[in-house]
Coordinates of C-alpha atoms and ligand atoms in Angstrom, one line a residue:
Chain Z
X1 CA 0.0 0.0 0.0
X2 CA 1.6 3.3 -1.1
X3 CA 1.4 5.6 2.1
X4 CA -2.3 5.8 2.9
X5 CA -1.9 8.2 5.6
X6 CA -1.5 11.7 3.7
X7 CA -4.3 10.4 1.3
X8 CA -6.9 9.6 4.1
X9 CA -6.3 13.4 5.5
X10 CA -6.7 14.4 2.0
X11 CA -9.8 12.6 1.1
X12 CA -12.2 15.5 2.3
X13 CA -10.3 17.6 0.2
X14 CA -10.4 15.3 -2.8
X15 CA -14.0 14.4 -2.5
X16 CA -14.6 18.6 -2.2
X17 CA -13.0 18.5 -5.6
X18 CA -14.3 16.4 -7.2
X19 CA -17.8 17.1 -6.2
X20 CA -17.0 20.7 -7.3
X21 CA -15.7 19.3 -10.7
X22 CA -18.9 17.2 -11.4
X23 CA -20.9 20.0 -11.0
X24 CA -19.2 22.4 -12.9
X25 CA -19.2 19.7 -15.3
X26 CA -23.1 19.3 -15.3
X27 CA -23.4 23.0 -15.3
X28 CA -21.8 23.1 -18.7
X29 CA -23.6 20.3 -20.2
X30 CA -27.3 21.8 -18.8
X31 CA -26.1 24.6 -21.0
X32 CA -24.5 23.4 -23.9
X33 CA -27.8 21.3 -24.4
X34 CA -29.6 25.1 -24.5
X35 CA -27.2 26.3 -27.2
X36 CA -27.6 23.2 -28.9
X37 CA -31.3 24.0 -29.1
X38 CA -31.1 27.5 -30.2
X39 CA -28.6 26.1 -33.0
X40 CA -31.4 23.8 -34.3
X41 CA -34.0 26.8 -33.4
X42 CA -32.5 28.7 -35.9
X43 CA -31.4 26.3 -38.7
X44 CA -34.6 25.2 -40.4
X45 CA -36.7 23.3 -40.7
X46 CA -39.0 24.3 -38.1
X47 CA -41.6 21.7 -36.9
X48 CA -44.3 23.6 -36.8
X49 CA -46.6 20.4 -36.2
X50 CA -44.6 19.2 -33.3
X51 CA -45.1 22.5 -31.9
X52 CA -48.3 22.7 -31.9
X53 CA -48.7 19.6 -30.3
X54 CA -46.4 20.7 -27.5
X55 CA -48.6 23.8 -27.2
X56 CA -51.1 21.2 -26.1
X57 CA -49.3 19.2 -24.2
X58 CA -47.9 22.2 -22.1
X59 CA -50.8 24.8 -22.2
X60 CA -54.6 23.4 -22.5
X61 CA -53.9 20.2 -21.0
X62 CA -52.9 22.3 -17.7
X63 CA -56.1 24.7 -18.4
X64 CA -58.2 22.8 -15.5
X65 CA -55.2 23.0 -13.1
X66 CA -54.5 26.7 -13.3
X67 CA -58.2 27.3 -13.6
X68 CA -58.6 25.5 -9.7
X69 CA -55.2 27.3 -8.4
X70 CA -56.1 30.6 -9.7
X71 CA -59.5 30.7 -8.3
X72 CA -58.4 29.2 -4.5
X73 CA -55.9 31.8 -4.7
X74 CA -57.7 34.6 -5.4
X75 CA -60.7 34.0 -3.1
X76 CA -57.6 33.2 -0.1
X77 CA -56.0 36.2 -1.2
X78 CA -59.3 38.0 -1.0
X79 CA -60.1 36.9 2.5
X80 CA -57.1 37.3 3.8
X81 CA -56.5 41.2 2.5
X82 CA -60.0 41.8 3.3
X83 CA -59.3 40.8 6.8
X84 CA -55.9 42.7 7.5
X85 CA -57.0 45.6 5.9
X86 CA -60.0 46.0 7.4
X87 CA -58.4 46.1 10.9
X88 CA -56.9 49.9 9.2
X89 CA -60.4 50.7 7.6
X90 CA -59.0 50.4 4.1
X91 CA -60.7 47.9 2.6
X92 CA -61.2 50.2 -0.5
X93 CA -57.9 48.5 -1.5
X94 CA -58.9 45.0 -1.6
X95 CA -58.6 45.3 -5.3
X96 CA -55.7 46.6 -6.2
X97 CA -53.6 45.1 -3.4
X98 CA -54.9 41.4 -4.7
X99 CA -54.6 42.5 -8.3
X100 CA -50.8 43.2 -7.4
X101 CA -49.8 40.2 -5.3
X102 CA -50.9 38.3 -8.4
X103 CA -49.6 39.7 -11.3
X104 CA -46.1 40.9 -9.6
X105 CA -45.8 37.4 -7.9
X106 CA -48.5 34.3 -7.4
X107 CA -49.6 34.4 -10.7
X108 CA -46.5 33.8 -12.4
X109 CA -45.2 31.9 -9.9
X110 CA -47.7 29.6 -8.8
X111 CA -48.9 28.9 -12.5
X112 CA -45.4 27.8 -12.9
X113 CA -45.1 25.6 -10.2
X114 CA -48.1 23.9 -11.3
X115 CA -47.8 23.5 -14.8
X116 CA -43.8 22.3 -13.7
X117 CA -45.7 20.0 -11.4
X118 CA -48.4 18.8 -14.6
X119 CA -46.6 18.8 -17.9
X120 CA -43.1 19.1 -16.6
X121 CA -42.8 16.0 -14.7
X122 CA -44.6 14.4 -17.8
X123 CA -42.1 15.8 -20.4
X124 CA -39.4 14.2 -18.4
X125 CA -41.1 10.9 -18.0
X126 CA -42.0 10.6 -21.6
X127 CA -38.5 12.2 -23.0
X128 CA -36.6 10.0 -20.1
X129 CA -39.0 6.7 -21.9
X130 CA -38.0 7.3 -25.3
X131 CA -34.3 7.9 -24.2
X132 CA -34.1 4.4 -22.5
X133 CA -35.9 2.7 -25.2
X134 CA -33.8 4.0 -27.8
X135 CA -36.5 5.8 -29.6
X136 CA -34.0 9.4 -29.0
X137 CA -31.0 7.0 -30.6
X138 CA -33.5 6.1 -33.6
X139 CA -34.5 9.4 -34.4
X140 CA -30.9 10.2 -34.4
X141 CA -29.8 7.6 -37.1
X142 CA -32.4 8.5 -38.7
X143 CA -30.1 11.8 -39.5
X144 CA -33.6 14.1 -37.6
X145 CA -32.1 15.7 -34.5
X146 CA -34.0 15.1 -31.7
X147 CA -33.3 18.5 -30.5
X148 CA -35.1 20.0 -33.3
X149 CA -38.0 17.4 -32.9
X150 CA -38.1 16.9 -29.2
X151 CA -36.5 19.9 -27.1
X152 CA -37.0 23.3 -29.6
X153 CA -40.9 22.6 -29.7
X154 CA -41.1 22.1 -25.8
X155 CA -39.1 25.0 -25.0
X156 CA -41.3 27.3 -27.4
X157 CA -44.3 25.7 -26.1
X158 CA -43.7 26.7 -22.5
X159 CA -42.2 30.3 -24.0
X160 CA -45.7 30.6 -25.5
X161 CA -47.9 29.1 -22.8
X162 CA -46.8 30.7 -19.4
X163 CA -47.5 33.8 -20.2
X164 CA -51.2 33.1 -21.3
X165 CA -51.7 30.6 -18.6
X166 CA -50.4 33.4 -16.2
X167 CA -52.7 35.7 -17.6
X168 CA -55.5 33.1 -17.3
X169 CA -54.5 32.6 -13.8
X170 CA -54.3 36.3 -13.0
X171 CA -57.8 37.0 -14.3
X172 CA -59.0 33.9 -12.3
X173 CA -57.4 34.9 -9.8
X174 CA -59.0 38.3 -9.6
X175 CA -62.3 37.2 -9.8
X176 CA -61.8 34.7 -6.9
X177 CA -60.7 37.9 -4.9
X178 CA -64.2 39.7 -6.4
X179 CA -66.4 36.6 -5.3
X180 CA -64.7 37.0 -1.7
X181 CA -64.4 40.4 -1.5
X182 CA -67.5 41.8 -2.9
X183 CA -70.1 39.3 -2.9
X184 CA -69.2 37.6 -0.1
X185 CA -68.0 40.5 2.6
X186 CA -69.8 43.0 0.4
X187 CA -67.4 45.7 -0.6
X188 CA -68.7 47.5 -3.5
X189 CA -67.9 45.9 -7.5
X190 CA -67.3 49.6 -8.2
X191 CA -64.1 50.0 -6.0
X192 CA -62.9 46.9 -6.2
X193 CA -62.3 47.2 -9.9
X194 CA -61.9 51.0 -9.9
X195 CA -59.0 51.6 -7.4
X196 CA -57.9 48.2 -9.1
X197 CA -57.5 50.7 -12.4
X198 CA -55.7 53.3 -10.2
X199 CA -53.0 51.8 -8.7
X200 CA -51.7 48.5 -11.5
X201 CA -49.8 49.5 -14.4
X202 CA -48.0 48.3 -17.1
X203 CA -44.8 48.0 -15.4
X204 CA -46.5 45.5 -13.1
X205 CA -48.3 43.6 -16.1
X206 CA -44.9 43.9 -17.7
X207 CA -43.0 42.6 -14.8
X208 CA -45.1 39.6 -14.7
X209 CA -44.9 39.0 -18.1
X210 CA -41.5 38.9 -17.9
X211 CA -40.9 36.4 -15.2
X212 CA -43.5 34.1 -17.2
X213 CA -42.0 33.8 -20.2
X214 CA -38.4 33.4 -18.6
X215 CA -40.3 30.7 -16.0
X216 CA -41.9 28.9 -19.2
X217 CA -38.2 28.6 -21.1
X218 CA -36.6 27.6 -17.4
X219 CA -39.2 24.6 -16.8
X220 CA -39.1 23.1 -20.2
X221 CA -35.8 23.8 -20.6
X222 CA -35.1 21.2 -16.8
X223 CA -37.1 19.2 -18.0
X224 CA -36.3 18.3 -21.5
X225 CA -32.5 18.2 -20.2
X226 CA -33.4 16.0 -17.6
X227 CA -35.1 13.6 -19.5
X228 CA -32.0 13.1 -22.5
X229 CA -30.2 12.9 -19.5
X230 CA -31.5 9.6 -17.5
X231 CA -29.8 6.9 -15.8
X232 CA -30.8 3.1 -16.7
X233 CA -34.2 1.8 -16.5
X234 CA -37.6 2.7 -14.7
X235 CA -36.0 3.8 -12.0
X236 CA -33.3 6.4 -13.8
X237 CA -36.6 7.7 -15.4
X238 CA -38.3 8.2 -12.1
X239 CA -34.8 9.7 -10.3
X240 CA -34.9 12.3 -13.6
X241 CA -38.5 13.2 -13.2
X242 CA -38.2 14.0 -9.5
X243 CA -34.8 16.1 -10.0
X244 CA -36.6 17.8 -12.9
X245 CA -39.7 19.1 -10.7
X246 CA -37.0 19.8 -7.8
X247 CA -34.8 22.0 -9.9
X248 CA -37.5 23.9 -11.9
X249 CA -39.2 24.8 -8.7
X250 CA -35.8 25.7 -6.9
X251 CA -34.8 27.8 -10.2
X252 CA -38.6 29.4 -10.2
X253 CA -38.6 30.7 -6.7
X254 CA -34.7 31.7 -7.2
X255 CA -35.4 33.7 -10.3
X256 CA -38.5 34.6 -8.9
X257 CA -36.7 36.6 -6.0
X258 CA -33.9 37.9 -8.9
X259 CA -36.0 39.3 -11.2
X260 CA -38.3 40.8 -8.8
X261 CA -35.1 42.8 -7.6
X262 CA -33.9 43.5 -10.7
X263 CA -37.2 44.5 -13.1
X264 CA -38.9 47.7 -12.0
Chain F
X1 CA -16.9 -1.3 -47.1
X2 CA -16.9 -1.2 -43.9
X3 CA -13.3 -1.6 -41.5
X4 CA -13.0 -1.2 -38.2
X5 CA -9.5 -1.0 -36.5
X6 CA -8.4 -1.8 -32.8
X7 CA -12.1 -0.3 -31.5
X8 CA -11.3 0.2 -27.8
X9 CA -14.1 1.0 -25.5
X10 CA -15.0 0.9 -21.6
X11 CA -17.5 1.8 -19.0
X12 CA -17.1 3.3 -15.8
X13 CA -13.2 1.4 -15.9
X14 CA -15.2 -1.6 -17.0
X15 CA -13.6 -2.5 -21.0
X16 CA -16.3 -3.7 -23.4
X17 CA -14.2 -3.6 -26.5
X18 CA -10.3 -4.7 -26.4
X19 CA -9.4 -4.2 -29.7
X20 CA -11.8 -5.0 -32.1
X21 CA -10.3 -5.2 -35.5
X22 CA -13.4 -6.4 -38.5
X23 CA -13.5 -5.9 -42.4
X24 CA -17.0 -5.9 -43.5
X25 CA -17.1 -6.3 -47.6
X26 CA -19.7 -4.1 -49.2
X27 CA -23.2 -5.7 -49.9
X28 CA -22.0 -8.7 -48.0
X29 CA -24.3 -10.4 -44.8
X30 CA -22.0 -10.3 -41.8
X31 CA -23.3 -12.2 -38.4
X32 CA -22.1 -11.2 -35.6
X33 CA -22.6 -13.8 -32.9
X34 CA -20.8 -13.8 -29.1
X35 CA -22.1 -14.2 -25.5
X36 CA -24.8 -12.2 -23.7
X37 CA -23.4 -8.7 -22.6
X38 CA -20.2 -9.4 -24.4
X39 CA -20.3 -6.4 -26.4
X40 CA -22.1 -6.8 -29.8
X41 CA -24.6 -4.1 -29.3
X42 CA -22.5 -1.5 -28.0
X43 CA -19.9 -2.9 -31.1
X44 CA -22.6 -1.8 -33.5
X45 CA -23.6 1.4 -31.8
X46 CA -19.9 2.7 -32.5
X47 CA -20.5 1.8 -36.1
X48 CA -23.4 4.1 -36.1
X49 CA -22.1 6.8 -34.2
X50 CA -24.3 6.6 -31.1
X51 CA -21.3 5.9 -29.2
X52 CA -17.7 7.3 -29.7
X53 CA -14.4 4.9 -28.7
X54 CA -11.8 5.3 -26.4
X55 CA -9.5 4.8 -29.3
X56 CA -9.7 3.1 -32.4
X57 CA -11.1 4.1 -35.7
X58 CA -14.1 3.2 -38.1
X59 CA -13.7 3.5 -41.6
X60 CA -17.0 3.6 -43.8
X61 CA -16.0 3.8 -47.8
X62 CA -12.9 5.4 -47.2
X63 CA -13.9 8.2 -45.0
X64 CA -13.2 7.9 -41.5
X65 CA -16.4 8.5 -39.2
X66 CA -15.5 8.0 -36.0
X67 CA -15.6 11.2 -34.8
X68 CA -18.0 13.0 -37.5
X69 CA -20.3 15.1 -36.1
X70 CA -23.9 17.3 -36.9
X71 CA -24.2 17.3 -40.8
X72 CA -21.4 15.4 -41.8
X73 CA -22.4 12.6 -39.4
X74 CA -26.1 12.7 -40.8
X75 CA -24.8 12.8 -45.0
X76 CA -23.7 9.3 -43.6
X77 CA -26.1 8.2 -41.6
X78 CA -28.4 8.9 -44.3
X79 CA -27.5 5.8 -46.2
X80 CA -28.5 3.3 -43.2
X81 CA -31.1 1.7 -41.7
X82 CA -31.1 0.5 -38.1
X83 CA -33.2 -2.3 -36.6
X84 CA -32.7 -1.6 -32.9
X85 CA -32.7 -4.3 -30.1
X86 CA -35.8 -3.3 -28.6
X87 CA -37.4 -2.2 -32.0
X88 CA -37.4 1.5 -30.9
X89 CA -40.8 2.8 -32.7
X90 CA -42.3 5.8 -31.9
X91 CA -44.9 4.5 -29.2
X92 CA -46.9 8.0 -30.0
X93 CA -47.3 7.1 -33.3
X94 CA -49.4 4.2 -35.1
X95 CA -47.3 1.6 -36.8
X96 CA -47.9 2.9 -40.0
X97 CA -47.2 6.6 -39.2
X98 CA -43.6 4.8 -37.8
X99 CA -42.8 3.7 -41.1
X100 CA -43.8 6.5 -42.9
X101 CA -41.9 8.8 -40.6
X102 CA -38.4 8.7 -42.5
X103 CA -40.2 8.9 -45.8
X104 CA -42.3 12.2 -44.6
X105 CA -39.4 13.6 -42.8
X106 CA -36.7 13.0 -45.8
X107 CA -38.2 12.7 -48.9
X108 CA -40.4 14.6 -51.2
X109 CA -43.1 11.6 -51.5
X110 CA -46.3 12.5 -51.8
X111 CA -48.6 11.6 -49.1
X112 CA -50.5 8.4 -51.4
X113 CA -46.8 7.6 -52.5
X114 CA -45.6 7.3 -48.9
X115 CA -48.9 5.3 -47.9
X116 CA -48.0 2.8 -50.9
X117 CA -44.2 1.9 -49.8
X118 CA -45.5 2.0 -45.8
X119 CA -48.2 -0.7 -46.6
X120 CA -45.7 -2.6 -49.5
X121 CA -43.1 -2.4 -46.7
X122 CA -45.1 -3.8 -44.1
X123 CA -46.8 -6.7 -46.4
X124 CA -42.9 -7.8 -47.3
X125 CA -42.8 -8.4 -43.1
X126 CA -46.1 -10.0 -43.3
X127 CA -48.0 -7.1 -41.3
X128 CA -50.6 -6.2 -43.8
X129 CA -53.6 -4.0 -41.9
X130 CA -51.5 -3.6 -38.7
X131 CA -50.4 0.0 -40.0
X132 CA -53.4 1.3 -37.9
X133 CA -51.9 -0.4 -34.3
X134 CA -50.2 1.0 -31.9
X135 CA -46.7 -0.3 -31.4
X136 CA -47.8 -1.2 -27.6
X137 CA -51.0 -3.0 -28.8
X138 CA -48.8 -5.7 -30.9
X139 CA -46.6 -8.5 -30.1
X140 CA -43.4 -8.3 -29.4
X141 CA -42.5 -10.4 -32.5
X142 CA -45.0 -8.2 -34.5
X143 CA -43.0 -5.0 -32.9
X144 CA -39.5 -6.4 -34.4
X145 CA -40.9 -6.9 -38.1
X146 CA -42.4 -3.3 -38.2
X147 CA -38.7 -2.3 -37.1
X148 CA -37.9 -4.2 -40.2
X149 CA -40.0 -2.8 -41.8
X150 CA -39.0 0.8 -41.0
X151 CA -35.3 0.3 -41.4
X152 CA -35.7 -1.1 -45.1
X153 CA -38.2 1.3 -46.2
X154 CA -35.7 3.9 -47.2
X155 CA -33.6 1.3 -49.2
X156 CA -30.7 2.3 -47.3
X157 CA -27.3 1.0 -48.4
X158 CA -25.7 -0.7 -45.2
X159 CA -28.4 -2.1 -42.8
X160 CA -27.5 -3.2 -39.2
X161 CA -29.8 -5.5 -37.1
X162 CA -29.4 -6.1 -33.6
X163 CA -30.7 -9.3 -32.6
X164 CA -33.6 -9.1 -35.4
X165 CA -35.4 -12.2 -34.7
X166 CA -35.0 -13.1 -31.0
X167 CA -38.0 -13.8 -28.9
X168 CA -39.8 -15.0 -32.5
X169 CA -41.3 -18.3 -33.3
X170 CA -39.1 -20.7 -35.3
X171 CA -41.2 -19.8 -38.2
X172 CA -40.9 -16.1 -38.3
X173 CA -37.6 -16.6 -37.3
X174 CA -37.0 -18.6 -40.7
X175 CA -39.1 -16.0 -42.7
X176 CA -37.5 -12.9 -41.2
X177 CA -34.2 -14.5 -42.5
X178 CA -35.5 -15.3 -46.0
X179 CA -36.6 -11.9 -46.2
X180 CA -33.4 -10.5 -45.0
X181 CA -32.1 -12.7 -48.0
X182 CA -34.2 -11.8 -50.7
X183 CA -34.1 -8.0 -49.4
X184 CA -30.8 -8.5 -49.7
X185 CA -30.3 -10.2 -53.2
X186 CA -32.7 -7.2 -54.8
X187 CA -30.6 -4.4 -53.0
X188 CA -27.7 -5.3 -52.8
X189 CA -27.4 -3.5 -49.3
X190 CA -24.4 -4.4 -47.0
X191 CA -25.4 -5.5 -43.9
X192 CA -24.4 -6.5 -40.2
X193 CA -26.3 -7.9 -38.0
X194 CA -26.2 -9.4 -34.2
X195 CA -28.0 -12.6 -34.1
X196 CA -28.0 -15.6 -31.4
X197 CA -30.3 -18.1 -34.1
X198 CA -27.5 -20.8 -34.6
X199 CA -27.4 -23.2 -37.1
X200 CA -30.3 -20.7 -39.3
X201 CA -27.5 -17.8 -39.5
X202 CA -25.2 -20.2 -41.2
X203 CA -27.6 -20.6 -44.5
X204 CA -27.9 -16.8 -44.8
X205 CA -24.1 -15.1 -43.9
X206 CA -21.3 -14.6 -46.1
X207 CA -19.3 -14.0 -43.1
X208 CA -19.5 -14.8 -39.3
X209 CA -17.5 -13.1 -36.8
X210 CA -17.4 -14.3 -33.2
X211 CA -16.9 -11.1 -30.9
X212 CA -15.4 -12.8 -27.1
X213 CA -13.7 -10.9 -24.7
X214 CA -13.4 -7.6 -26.8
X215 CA -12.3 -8.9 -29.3
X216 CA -12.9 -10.8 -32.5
X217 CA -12.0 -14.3 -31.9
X218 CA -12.7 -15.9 -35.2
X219 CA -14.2 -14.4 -38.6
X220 CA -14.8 -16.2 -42.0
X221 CA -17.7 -17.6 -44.1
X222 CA -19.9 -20.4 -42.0
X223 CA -18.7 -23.5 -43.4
X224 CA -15.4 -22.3 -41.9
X225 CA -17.0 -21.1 -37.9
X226 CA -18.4 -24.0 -38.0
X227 CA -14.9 -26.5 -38.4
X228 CA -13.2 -24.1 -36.7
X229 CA -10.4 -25.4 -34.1
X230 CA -11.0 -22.8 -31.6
X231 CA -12.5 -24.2 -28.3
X232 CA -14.6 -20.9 -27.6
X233 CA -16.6 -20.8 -30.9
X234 CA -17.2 -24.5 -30.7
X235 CA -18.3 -24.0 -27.2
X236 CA -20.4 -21.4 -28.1
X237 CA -22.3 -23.1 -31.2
X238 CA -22.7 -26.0 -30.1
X239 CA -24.4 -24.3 -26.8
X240 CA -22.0 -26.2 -24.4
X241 CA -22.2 -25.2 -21.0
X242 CA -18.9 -23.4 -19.4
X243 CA -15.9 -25.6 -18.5
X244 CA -16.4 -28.4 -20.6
Ligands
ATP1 N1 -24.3 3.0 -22.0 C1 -23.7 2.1 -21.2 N2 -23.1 2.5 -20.0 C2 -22.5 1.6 -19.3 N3 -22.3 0.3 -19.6 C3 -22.8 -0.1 -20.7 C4 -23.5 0.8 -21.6 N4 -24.0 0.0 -22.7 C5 -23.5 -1.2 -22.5 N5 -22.8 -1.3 -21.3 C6 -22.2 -2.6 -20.8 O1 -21.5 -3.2 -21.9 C7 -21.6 -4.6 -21.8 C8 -22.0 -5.1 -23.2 O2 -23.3 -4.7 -23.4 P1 -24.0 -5.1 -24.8 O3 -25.4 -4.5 -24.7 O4 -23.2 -4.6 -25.9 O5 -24.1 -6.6 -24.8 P2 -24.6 -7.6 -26.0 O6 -23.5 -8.4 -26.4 O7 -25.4 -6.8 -27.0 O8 -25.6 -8.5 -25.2 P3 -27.0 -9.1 -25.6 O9 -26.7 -10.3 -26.5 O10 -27.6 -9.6 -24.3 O11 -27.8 -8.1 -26.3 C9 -22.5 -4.9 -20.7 O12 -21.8 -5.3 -19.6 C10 -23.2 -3.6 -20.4 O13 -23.5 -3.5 -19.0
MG2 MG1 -27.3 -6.6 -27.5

């Protein structure tokens, strides 16, 4: 045995180091495997079909889900304003003060943690499926990139969606705070929505369109990386999908906070 | 042709592939035969460029593909047709819409044109009418021929099939081989393939090459495997338990 001693205090050391290595090493593949797909995004062809499909996939089959969310939070959020501002008699600004919370924050937010949650976890399932049955390596040989017919539509998908299934969650959101607010504690309709009018802008609209669409490129960017990238067998596909909803919902709430302190 | 010299390839510190030295004449069969897990599928994934060697080259007509890459890679790949191990279709698409994917995506067919060669190529595997299934509502044996089926429908010049037949009835496994003949004898296409069905691959190769230990223990035309005076291919044909 070549002097184990040194090596044994160094171990700690080493296994720092190599941990450190490995992830700078993953770092660079998670984004080499995004300029990969902007290198097929803009080379054509485009597959417009695929895309569509995505859209689906992504968007209106997570319609119901951010429908439910958006209402629950918007009647909590209505409650729970309603309640705290009445104890400083300024319930007048119910509306704008759930209008805000939503569009600056919950809406995008929350929409993206459920359609991560929905489609996410499926897009990693079904890419991690195709990987382990070779269908990824068939498409290859076939000379069709799967980047171009498996990640590029995804990512555009979720670019598209978020931002109008934020929107949709937003408006259903507001009108779960109306419900509460108005018809069920009885503020007036009149300031709910008028002081609503008042007080949100389009930096705020603007601000939550912006997180959207970079939540919507995040998520299906995790996922589709996550699913090329699986171990062996069911249970690599299962590790992938689970690491794929962890790290998009670590990365939403991260950039979440970032871009809040950053966009106006 | 096809030559591959001194392939070298492990996993993890684990070598798959020793050395593996193999001249493939063009439109030639080729069998490839050698234990279970000895190599033969990761073998034929470094001839298609899914995996890259440690060191070692493949040489495809004269141009040197081993480490080819985005179009260059594809110019190539266009000329093959792979029957995977596990068949590999599309399991979101219909059997027929598998086999018309490489003609839709890579040819100017027009859409009846496609639908004639997708049903002509799947009544040459004995499929006719399943074009409508699923790939998960068939058999496994039905699964393999559609694979066939899509790897041949773009006439491609060199052909690789891993394991084509296994898991098929004695029958199909005789008819898949025919047709791998006949295919064969009207296109002319090179081809390698991975098979376990001894004595059958005997009537159909030109040349067997028995992959042990990394490495290519014995290669020649049948008649020749089978009188050959190594103890490990004699073992292994004759399905002789180890040690004996
Ligand atoms: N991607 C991979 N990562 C790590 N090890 C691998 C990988 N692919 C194959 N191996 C290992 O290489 C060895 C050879 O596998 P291979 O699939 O080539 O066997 P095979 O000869 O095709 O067997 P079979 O006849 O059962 O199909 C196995 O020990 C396998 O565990
Ligand atoms: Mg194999």
């Amino acid at each position: 045995m070549p002097d184990p001693a040194p090596s044994a205090a160094l171990r700690p050391v080493e296994a720092l180091g190599d941990w450190t290595i490995s992830i700078i090493a993953s770092l660079g593949r998670f984004l080499t495997f995004f300029l990969r797909a902007l290198g097929s995004l803009v080379t054509p062809p485009f597959k417009f079909n695929v895309f569509v499909d995505r859209v689906d996939y992504i968007g209106f089959r997570s319609l119901l889900i951010i429908l439910l969310t958006g209402a629950f939070t918007g009647m909590v959020l209505g409650l729970q304003i309603f309640l705290t501002l009445s104890r400083f008699g300024s319930e007048a600004f119910l509306g704008p003060a759930v209008a805000l919370s939503l569009i600056r924050e919950l809406g995008p937010v929350l929409a993206a943690l459920m359609i991560t949650g929905r489609a996410g976890s499926a897009l990693t399932a079904e890419l991690g499926i195709m990987r382990i049955t070779e269908q990824i390596d068939a498409l290859e040989v076939m000379a069709l990139s799967p980047f171009r017919y498996l990640v590029v539509p995804s990512i555009l998908a979720g670019l598209v969606t978020f931002p109008l299934m934020t929107a949709l969650f937003d408006v259903i959101g507001i009108l779960g705070g109306y419900l509460v607010g108005v018809k069920l504690l009885g503020l007036s309709a009149g300031t709910y929505f008028g002081e609503m009018q008042t007080f949100v802008d389009m930096r705020d609209i603007m601000t939550g369109f912006w997180k959207s669409v970079l939540f919507g490129v995040v998520v299906t960017w995790v996922a589709t990386y996550k699913g090329f990238h699986v171990g062996h067998g069911a249970e690599g596909v299962a590790r992938a999908t689970t690491q794929a909803v962890v790290l998009a919902s670590v990365l939403i709430l991260m950039w979440d906070y970032f871009l809040g302190s950053v966009l106006p | 042709m096809i030559k591959v010299e001194k392939l070298v390839k492990s996993f993890h510190g684990q070598p798959v592939l020793r050395g593996v030295d193999l001249e493939v004449p063009q439109g030639s069969i080729t069998i490839i035969i050698g234990r279970s897990g000895g190599g033969k599928s990761v073998f034929l994934k470094h001839l298609i460029g899914l995996l890259r060697p440690d060191s070692g080259r493949v040489v495809i007509d004269g141009t040197d593909v081993t480490h080819l890459e985005g179009g260059e890679l594809d110019r190539i790949r266009q000329r093959y047709g792979v029957v995977f191990q596990g068949g590999a279709l599309f399991d979101s698409q219909t059997c027929g819409e598998n086999v018309a994917f490489p003609l839709r995506e890579k040819t100017r067919l027009s859409g009846r044109e496609v639908a004639q060669r997708v049903e002509a190529s799947l009544a040459q595997v004995g499929l006719e009418g399943v074009g409508r299934k699923y790939p998960a509502e068939i058999s496994g044996g039905m699964r393999k021929r559609v694979a066939i089926a899509l790897a041949l429908v773009t006439e491609p010049q060199i052909v690789f099939f891993d394991e084509p037949t296994t898991g098929l009835d004695p029958i199909l496994v005789n008819s898949i081989h025919h047709l791998i003949r006949d295919l064969h004898r009207r296109h002319g296409f090179t081809a390698i393939m991975v098979s376990h069905e001894i004595p059958e691959i005997f009537e159909i190769a030109d040349t067997v090459a028995m992959l042990h230990e990394g490495r290519i223990v014995e290669h020649g035309p049948p008649d020749a495997i089978q009188r050959s005076a190594n103890p490990v291919v004699q073992q292994f044909i004759r399905g002789e338990p180890e040690g004996h």
